Coordinates of C-alpha atoms and ligand atoms in Angstrom, one line a residue:
M477 CA 0.2 -0.2 0.1
I478 CA 1.0 3.5 -0.6
V479 CA 0.7 6.9 0.9
P480 CA 1.0 9.6 -1.6
I481 CA 2.3 13.0 0.5
E482 CA 2.1 16.3 -0.8
I483 CA 3.4 19.1 0.8
R484 CA 0.8 22.2 -0.6
Q485 CA 2.3 25.2 0.6
S486 CA 6.3 23.5 -1.8
P487 CA 4.8 21.6 -4.7
T488 CA 8.0 20.5 -5.4
R489 CA 8.2 18.6 -1.9
R490 CA 6.3 15.0 -3.0
Y491 CA 6.9 11.5 -1.3
E492 CA 5.7 8.1 -1.2
I493 CA 5.1 6.3 1.9
T494 CA 5.1 2.4 1.1
I495 CA 3.5 0.5 4.0
D496 CA 4.9 -3.5 2.7
P497 CA 7.7 -5.9 2.8
L498 CA 10.6 -3.8 2.2
P499 CA 11.5 -4.1 -1.5
E500 CA 14.5 -4.0 -3.6
L501 CA 15.4 -0.5 -3.8
R502 CA 18.6 0.3 -6.1
F503 CA 20.4 4.1 -6.1
D504 CA 23.1 5.0 -8.6
R505 CA 24.9 7.0 -5.2
K506 CA 26.5 6.8 -2.1
V507 CA 24.1 5.5 0.6
A508 CA 24.7 5.7 4.2
I509 CA 22.9 3.5 6.4
V510 CA 22.1 5.4 10.2
T511 CA 21.2 2.8 12.8
N512 CA 22.3 1.6 16.5
P513 CA 23.6 -1.6 17.9
T514 CA 20.1 -2.5 18.8
V515 CA 18.2 -2.8 15.6
A516 CA 21.8 -3.7 13.4
P517 CA 21.4 -7.1 14.7
L518 CA 18.1 -7.6 14.4
H519 CA 17.4 -6.3 10.7
L520 CA 20.6 -5.1 9.5
E521 CA 21.2 -8.1 7.3
R522 CA 17.8 -8.1 6.2
V523 CA 18.1 -4.5 4.9
L524 CA 21.4 -5.0 3.2
S525 CA 20.1 -7.8 1.2
R526 CA 17.4 -5.3 -0.6
I527 CA 19.7 -2.3 -1.2
S528 CA 22.3 -2.1 -3.8
A529 CA 24.4 1.1 -5.0
P530 CA 28.1 2.0 -5.2
Q531 CA 28.6 2.2 -2.4
V532 CA 27.2 1.3 1.3
E533 CA 28.3 2.5 4.7
V534 CA 26.6 1.7 8.0
I535 CA 27.2 4.4 10.7
E536 CA 26.2 3.0 14.1
V537 CA 25.4 5.7 16.8
P538 CA 24.7 4.5 20.4
D539 CA 21.2 3.4 21.2
G540 CA 18.8 6.3 24.1
E541 CA 17.3 8.9 23.9
E542 CA 20.1 10.7 26.0
Y543 CA 22.4 10.1 22.7
K544 CA 19.8 12.3 20.4
S545 CA 21.7 15.2 20.6
M546 CA 24.0 17.9 18.5
E547 CA 27.7 15.6 19.5
T548 CA 25.6 12.8 17.8
V549 CA 25.0 14.5 14.8
L550 CA 28.2 15.8 14.5
G551 CA 29.7 12.4 14.7
I552 CA 27.8 11.0 11.7
L553 CA 28.9 14.5 9.6
D554 CA 32.5 13.4 10.7
R555 CA 31.9 9.8 9.2
L556 CA 30.7 11.3 5.9
F557 CA 33.4 13.6 5.3
E558 CA 35.7 10.6 6.3
T559 CA 34.1 8.4 3.6
R560 CA 34.3 11.2 1.5
F561 CA 30.2 11.7 0.7
D562 CA 29.6 14.0 -1.6
R563 CA 26.2 16.3 -1.9
S564 CA 24.4 13.2 -4.1
A565 CA 24.8 10.8 -1.3
L566 CA 21.7 9.3 0.6
L567 CA 21.2 8.9 4.0
I568 CA 19.1 5.9 5.5
A569 CA 17.4 6.4 8.9
L570 CA 17.1 2.5 10.0
G571 CA 15.7 2.7 13.6
G572 CA 13.1 4.4 16.2
G573 CA 12.7 7.9 16.3
V574 CA 15.6 8.6 17.4
I575 CA 17.3 7.6 14.4
G576 CA 14.6 9.0 12.4
D577 CA 15.1 12.5 13.7
M578 CA 19.2 12.3 14.0
T579 CA 19.4 10.9 10.6
G580 CA 17.0 13.8 9.0
F581 CA 18.5 16.6 10.7
A582 CA 22.4 15.2 9.9
A583 CA 20.5 15.1 6.3
S584 CA 20.0 18.7 6.2
L585 CA 22.7 19.7 7.6
Y586 CA 25.8 17.8 4.9
Q587 CA 26.6 20.2 2.7
R588 CA 23.4 22.3 2.8
G589 CA 21.3 19.1 2.3
I590 CA 21.6 15.6 0.9
G591 CA 18.4 13.4 0.5
F592 CA 17.6 11.2 3.3
V593 CA 15.3 7.8 3.7
Q594 CA 13.2 6.6 6.6
M595 CA 13.3 3.0 7.3
P596 CA 11.2 3.0 11.0
T597 CA 11.3 0.3 12.8
T598 CA 9.3 1.0 16.3
L599 CA 5.5 1.3 15.8
L600 CA 6.0 4.6 16.8
S601 CA 8.1 5.9 14.3
Q602 CA 6.1 4.1 11.9
V603 CA 2.7 5.9 12.8
D604 CA 3.8 9.1 13.4
A605 CA 8.0 10.3 13.5
S606 CA 9.0 8.7 10.4
V607 CA 5.8 11.4 9.0
G608 CA 6.0 14.9 8.0
G609 CA 9.7 15.6 8.3
K610 CA 10.6 17.2 11.5
T611 CA 14.3 15.8 12.3
G612 CA 16.2 17.6 15.4
V613 CA 18.0 16.8 18.6
N614 CA 17.6 17.4 22.6
N615 CA 20.1 19.8 24.4
K616 CA 20.4 20.7 27.9
W617 CA 17.0 23.2 27.4
G618 CA 15.1 20.3 26.4
K619 CA 13.5 18.1 23.9
N620 CA 13.9 18.6 19.9
L621 CA 14.5 22.5 20.5
I622 CA 17.3 21.8 18.2
G623 CA 16.2 21.1 14.5
A624 CA 14.7 21.8 10.9
F625 CA 11.8 20.6 9.3
Y626 CA 12.8 18.5 6.3
Q627 CA 11.2 16.2 4.2
P628 CA 12.7 12.6 3.1
E629 CA 12.4 11.3 -0.3
A630 CA 10.5 8.6 0.8
V631 CA 9.7 6.2 3.6
Y632 CA 9.6 2.8 3.9
I633 CA 7.5 0.9 6.4
D634 CA 8.2 -2.6 6.7
P635 CA 5.3 -4.0 9.8
A636 CA 7.9 -7.3 10.0
F637 CA 9.9 -4.6 11.6
L638 CA 7.8 -5.3 14.4
E639 CA 8.1 -8.6 14.9
T640 CA 11.3 -7.8 17.2
L641 CA 9.5 -5.3 19.2
P642 CA 9.3 -5.1 23.0
E643 CA 5.6 -5.5 24.0
R644 CA 5.9 -1.9 25.8
E645 CA 7.4 -0.1 22.8
Y646 CA 4.3 -1.3 20.9
A647 CA 2.6 -0.1 23.4
A648 CA 3.7 3.0 23.3
G649 CA 2.8 3.5 19.5
I650 CA -0.9 2.4 20.0
A651 CA -0.6 5.8 22.3
E652 CA -0.2 8.0 18.9
V653 CA -2.4 6.1 17.0
I654 CA -4.9 6.6 19.9
K655 CA -4.3 10.6 19.6
M656 CA -4.9 11.0 15.7
A657 CA -8.3 8.9 16.0
V658 CA -9.6 10.4 19.4
M659 CA -8.5 14.1 17.4
F660 CA -9.7 12.8 13.8
D661 CA -11.5 9.8 12.8
R662 CA -14.2 8.5 15.3
E663 CA -14.6 5.5 13.8
F664 CA -11.1 4.7 13.7
F665 CA -11.3 4.6 17.0
D666 CA -14.4 2.5 16.7
F667 CA -11.7 0.0 15.1
L668 CA -8.8 0.2 17.7
E669 CA -11.7 -0.5 20.6
R670 CA -13.2 -4.0 18.4
S671 CA -10.3 -4.8 16.4
D672 CA -6.8 -7.5 17.7
L673 CA -4.1 -5.1 16.6
K674 CA -1.6 -7.8 17.4
D675 CA -3.0 -9.4 14.3
P676 CA -0.3 -8.8 11.4
E677 CA -2.5 -7.6 8.8
V678 CA -5.0 -5.5 11.7
A679 CA -1.4 -3.7 12.4
K680 CA -0.8 -2.9 8.8
E681 CA -4.6 -1.5 8.3
M682 CA -3.8 0.4 11.5
I683 CA -0.5 1.7 10.3
A684 CA -2.3 2.9 7.0
R685 CA -4.5 4.9 8.5
S686 CA -2.4 6.4 10.9
V687 CA -0.1 7.5 8.5
T688 CA -3.0 8.5 6.2
L689 CA -4.2 11.0 9.0
K690 CA -1.0 12.3 9.6
A691 CA -0.2 13.0 6.0
E692 CA -3.3 14.5 5.7
V693 CA -2.2 17.2 8.6
V694 CA 0.9 17.8 7.4
N695 CA 0.2 18.3 3.5
Q696 CA -2.2 20.8 5.1
D697 CA 0.0 22.6 7.1
E698 CA 4.2 21.3 7.1
K699 CA 5.4 23.8 9.7
E700 CA 3.0 23.6 11.9
A701 CA 0.9 26.9 11.8
G702 CA -2.5 25.9 12.0
I703 CA -3.8 22.2 12.1
R704 CA -0.8 20.2 12.6
A705 CA -0.9 21.5 16.5
V706 CA -3.6 19.2 17.0
L707 CA -0.7 16.4 16.7
N708 CA 0.5 17.7 20.1
Y709 CA -3.2 16.1 21.8
G710 CA -1.3 14.6 25.0
H711 CA 1.8 16.3 24.4
T712 CA 1.4 19.7 26.8
F713 CA 0.7 17.4 29.8
G714 CA 2.6 14.5 28.3
H715 CA 6.3 16.6 28.3
V716 CA 6.5 17.9 31.6
I717 CA 6.0 14.5 32.6
E718 CA 8.5 13.1 31.0
N719 CA 11.0 16.7 32.5
E720 CA 9.6 16.0 35.9
T721 CA 10.5 12.4 35.5
G722 CA 13.6 12.9 34.0
Y723 CA 12.5 11.4 30.7
S724 CA 13.4 7.8 32.3
R725 CA 10.5 6.6 34.3
Y726 CA 7.9 6.7 30.9
L727 CA 8.8 6.0 27.4
H728 CA 7.2 9.1 25.3
G729 CA 3.9 7.4 24.5
E730 CA 2.9 6.4 28.0
A731 CA 3.8 10.2 29.1
V732 CA 1.5 10.7 26.0
A733 CA -1.1 8.3 27.2
I734 CA -0.9 10.1 30.4
G735 CA -1.5 13.7 29.1
M736 CA -3.9 12.2 26.9
V737 CA -6.1 11.7 30.2
M738 CA -5.7 14.9 31.5
A739 CA -5.9 16.6 28.3
N740 CA -9.6 15.2 28.8
A741 CA -10.1 15.6 31.7
L742 CA -9.8 19.4 31.7
A743 CA -12.4 18.9 28.2
V744 CA -14.5 17.6 30.4
E745 CA -14.7 20.1 33.0
L746 CA -15.2 22.9 29.8
G747 CA -18.1 20.7 29.3
L748 CA -17.0 19.8 26.0
L749 CA -16.8 15.5 26.5
S750 CA -18.9 13.9 28.2
P751 CA -17.4 11.6 31.0
E752 CA -18.4 8.4 29.5
E753 CA -16.5 9.5 26.1
A754 CA -13.4 9.9 28.8
G755 CA -13.9 6.4 30.3
R756 CA -13.7 5.1 26.9
I757 CA -10.7 6.7 26.0
E758 CA -8.7 5.8 29.3
R759 CA -10.0 1.9 28.8
L760 CA -8.3 1.7 25.5
L761 CA -5.7 3.1 26.9
E762 CA -5.5 0.7 29.6
R763 CA -6.3 -2.3 28.2
W764 CA -2.5 -1.5 26.2
G765 CA -1.3 -1.1 29.9
L766 CA -0.5 2.3 29.4
P767 CA -0.5 4.4 32.6
T768 CA -3.6 6.6 33.0
R769 CA -2.2 7.9 35.9
Y770 CA 0.4 10.2 37.3
E771 CA 0.7 11.8 41.0
I772 CA 0.5 15.8 40.3
E773 CA 2.8 17.2 43.3
D774 CA 2.2 20.5 43.0
A775 CA 0.0 21.7 40.8
E776 CA 1.5 25.2 40.2
A777 CA 4.7 24.4 39.1
F778 CA 3.5 21.7 37.0
Y779 CA 1.4 24.9 35.1
Q780 CA 4.1 26.8 35.2
H781 CA 6.4 24.3 33.4
F782 CA 3.8 24.4 30.4
F783 CA 5.6 27.6 29.2
L784 CA 8.9 25.9 28.9
D785 CA 7.6 24.1 25.9
K786 CA 8.4 25.5 22.8
K787 CA 4.6 25.6 21.1
S788 CA 3.3 28.1 24.3
T789 CA 3.6 31.0 22.6
R790 CA 4.2 34.7 23.8
G791 CA 2.8 33.6 27.3
S792 CA -0.2 31.9 26.4
I793 CA -0.8 27.8 26.7
R794 CA -2.4 26.6 23.7
F795 CA -4.5 22.8 24.6
I796 CA -5.3 20.8 22.1
L797 CA -8.6 18.9 23.5
P798 CA -11.2 16.7 22.2
G799 CA -13.6 19.0 20.3
G800 CA -17.2 17.5 21.5
E801 CA -16.8 13.8 21.4
I802 CA -14.1 11.7 20.2
G803 CA -13.0 11.9 16.3
T804 CA -12.9 16.2 17.3
H805 CA -10.7 18.6 18.3
T806 CA -10.2 22.1 19.4
I807 CA -7.8 24.1 20.3
R808 CA -7.9 26.3 23.4
G809 CA -5.3 29.3 23.9
D810 CA -8.1 31.0 26.5
L811 CA -8.2 28.9 29.4
D812 CA -8.1 31.0 32.8
P813 CA -5.1 29.8 34.8
A814 CA -7.6 29.0 38.2
L815 CA -9.6 26.3 36.1
V816 CA -6.7 23.9 34.6
K817 CA -5.2 24.2 37.7
R818 CA -8.4 23.3 39.4
V819 CA -7.8 20.1 37.1
L820 CA -4.2 19.9 38.1
E821 CA -5.0 19.5 41.3
R822 CA -7.0 16.4 41.1
F823 CA -4.5 14.7 40.1
G824 CA -2.2 15.8 43.2
A825 CA -2.0 13.0 46.0
A826 CA -5.2 14.1 47.9
G827 CA -7.3 14.4 44.5
Ligands
NAD710 N1 9.7 13.8 13.8 C1 8.5 13.9 14.3 O1 7.7 14.1 14.0 C2 8.7 13.0 15.9 C3 7.2 12.0 16.8 C4 6.8 11.3 17.3 C5 8.2 11.1 18.2 N2 9.2 11.6 18.0 C6 10.6 11.4 18.4 O2 10.5 10.0 18.0 C7 11.6 9.7 19.4 C8 11.0 8.1 20.1 O3 10.9 7.3 19.2 P1 10.6 5.7 19.3 O4 9.7 5.7 19.9 O5 10.8 4.8 18.3 O6 12.0 5.3 20.0 P2 13.8 4.9 20.2 O7 13.9 5.7 19.0 O8 14.5 5.6 21.1 O9 13.4 3.6 20.1 C9 13.2 2.6 21.5 C10 13.8 1.6 21.1 O10 13.6 0.2 21.0 C11 14.9 0.0 20.0 N3 13.9 0.1 18.4 C12 14.0 0.2 17.5 N4 13.4 -0.4 16.2 C13 13.4 -2.2 16.9 C14 13.2 -3.8 16.3 N5 12.2 -3.4 15.5 N6 13.3 -4.2 17.4 C15 13.3 -4.3 18.6 N7 14.2 -3.0 19.1 C16 13.9 -2.3 18.4 C17 15.4 1.1 19.7 O11 16.8 1.0 19.0 C18 15.7 1.9 20.8 O12 16.1 0.9 22.1 C19 11.5 10.6 20.4 O13 12.8 10.7 20.4 C20 10.8 11.5 20.0 O14 11.1 12.9 20.1 C21 9.2 12.1 16.8

């Protein structure tokens, strides 16, 4: 199956997202595959067997969010210089979102920009991170604060990569899928509730539907001036939780799961979402063993943390909430801080 992506604001940026077993790929230029020591032993051999190119280099970088840094990207660039790659070279990101974000960013920088291809190997990166051209790294000020919008030439999503993915990582990816359904597609949410998402055929359909929704959003709004912000549902809260817990207790998707429950509590308080609909979302998250509770120690401090997010603009926080029911959304930048803090307090020990 192929999902075409066409960024409408810049008609030259067209590429395809292929959701199928990895095809034979022929390149008439030098290729460097960027991967890590977890993914390489599991999948590199098969990927290499599918690629023909005049020269294929493998660049391994350490595994982990803590290595998603400028230093690692500079290391990738160094290897490209050492191997005398020129501007026609191509990078292939083989790994999860961390590898994809760094490889894309390195591609945007090398000699002012070379091509790159995404081969996402986690569910989260297949349904979300590999689509849409956000690339970048973390620094001491926060996550993804250095980066570029830089679109790949193609995305190859092979669901077979997921066979080796730990259960917990799979569930974290499901959280992003649920996010997409709650924001945009009620029928898709019903599908997620009633289907066996571990079944490979069902999983493929789930990935395709998720990617199609994300592609549609990115096509309209590559640089997040409007609708793309809706993809941050659960993230405004989730980022604070990740930050408060030192990025170590929760996987990103897990923090987003709690964040969605918090956003829903706010939406219920505002009369936007019924408690029944909020309950449905929570039950689906729990079915995947995703966390839905987090004890906020200090609601005021939690609230102030929102302002560290790069998405809070000029002192106002934009909350992404379910609109009136599952499958709809609303963006609210006008909420009374006292009301928000009251909802946060309910997540405290006394709440
Ligand atoms: N660019 C975007 O639009 C976007 C969107 C969402 C998230 N992200 C970023 O993505 C990152 C999270 O991505 P992630 O959840 O894929 O994490 P990850 O890249 O850290 O991968 C999770 C773990 O799974 C391992 N792994 C990868 N594929 C595997 C496989 N097939 N079998 C076994 N193990 C495998 C990885 O080596 C790693 O240890 C974050 O840095 C986040 O900021 C980016």
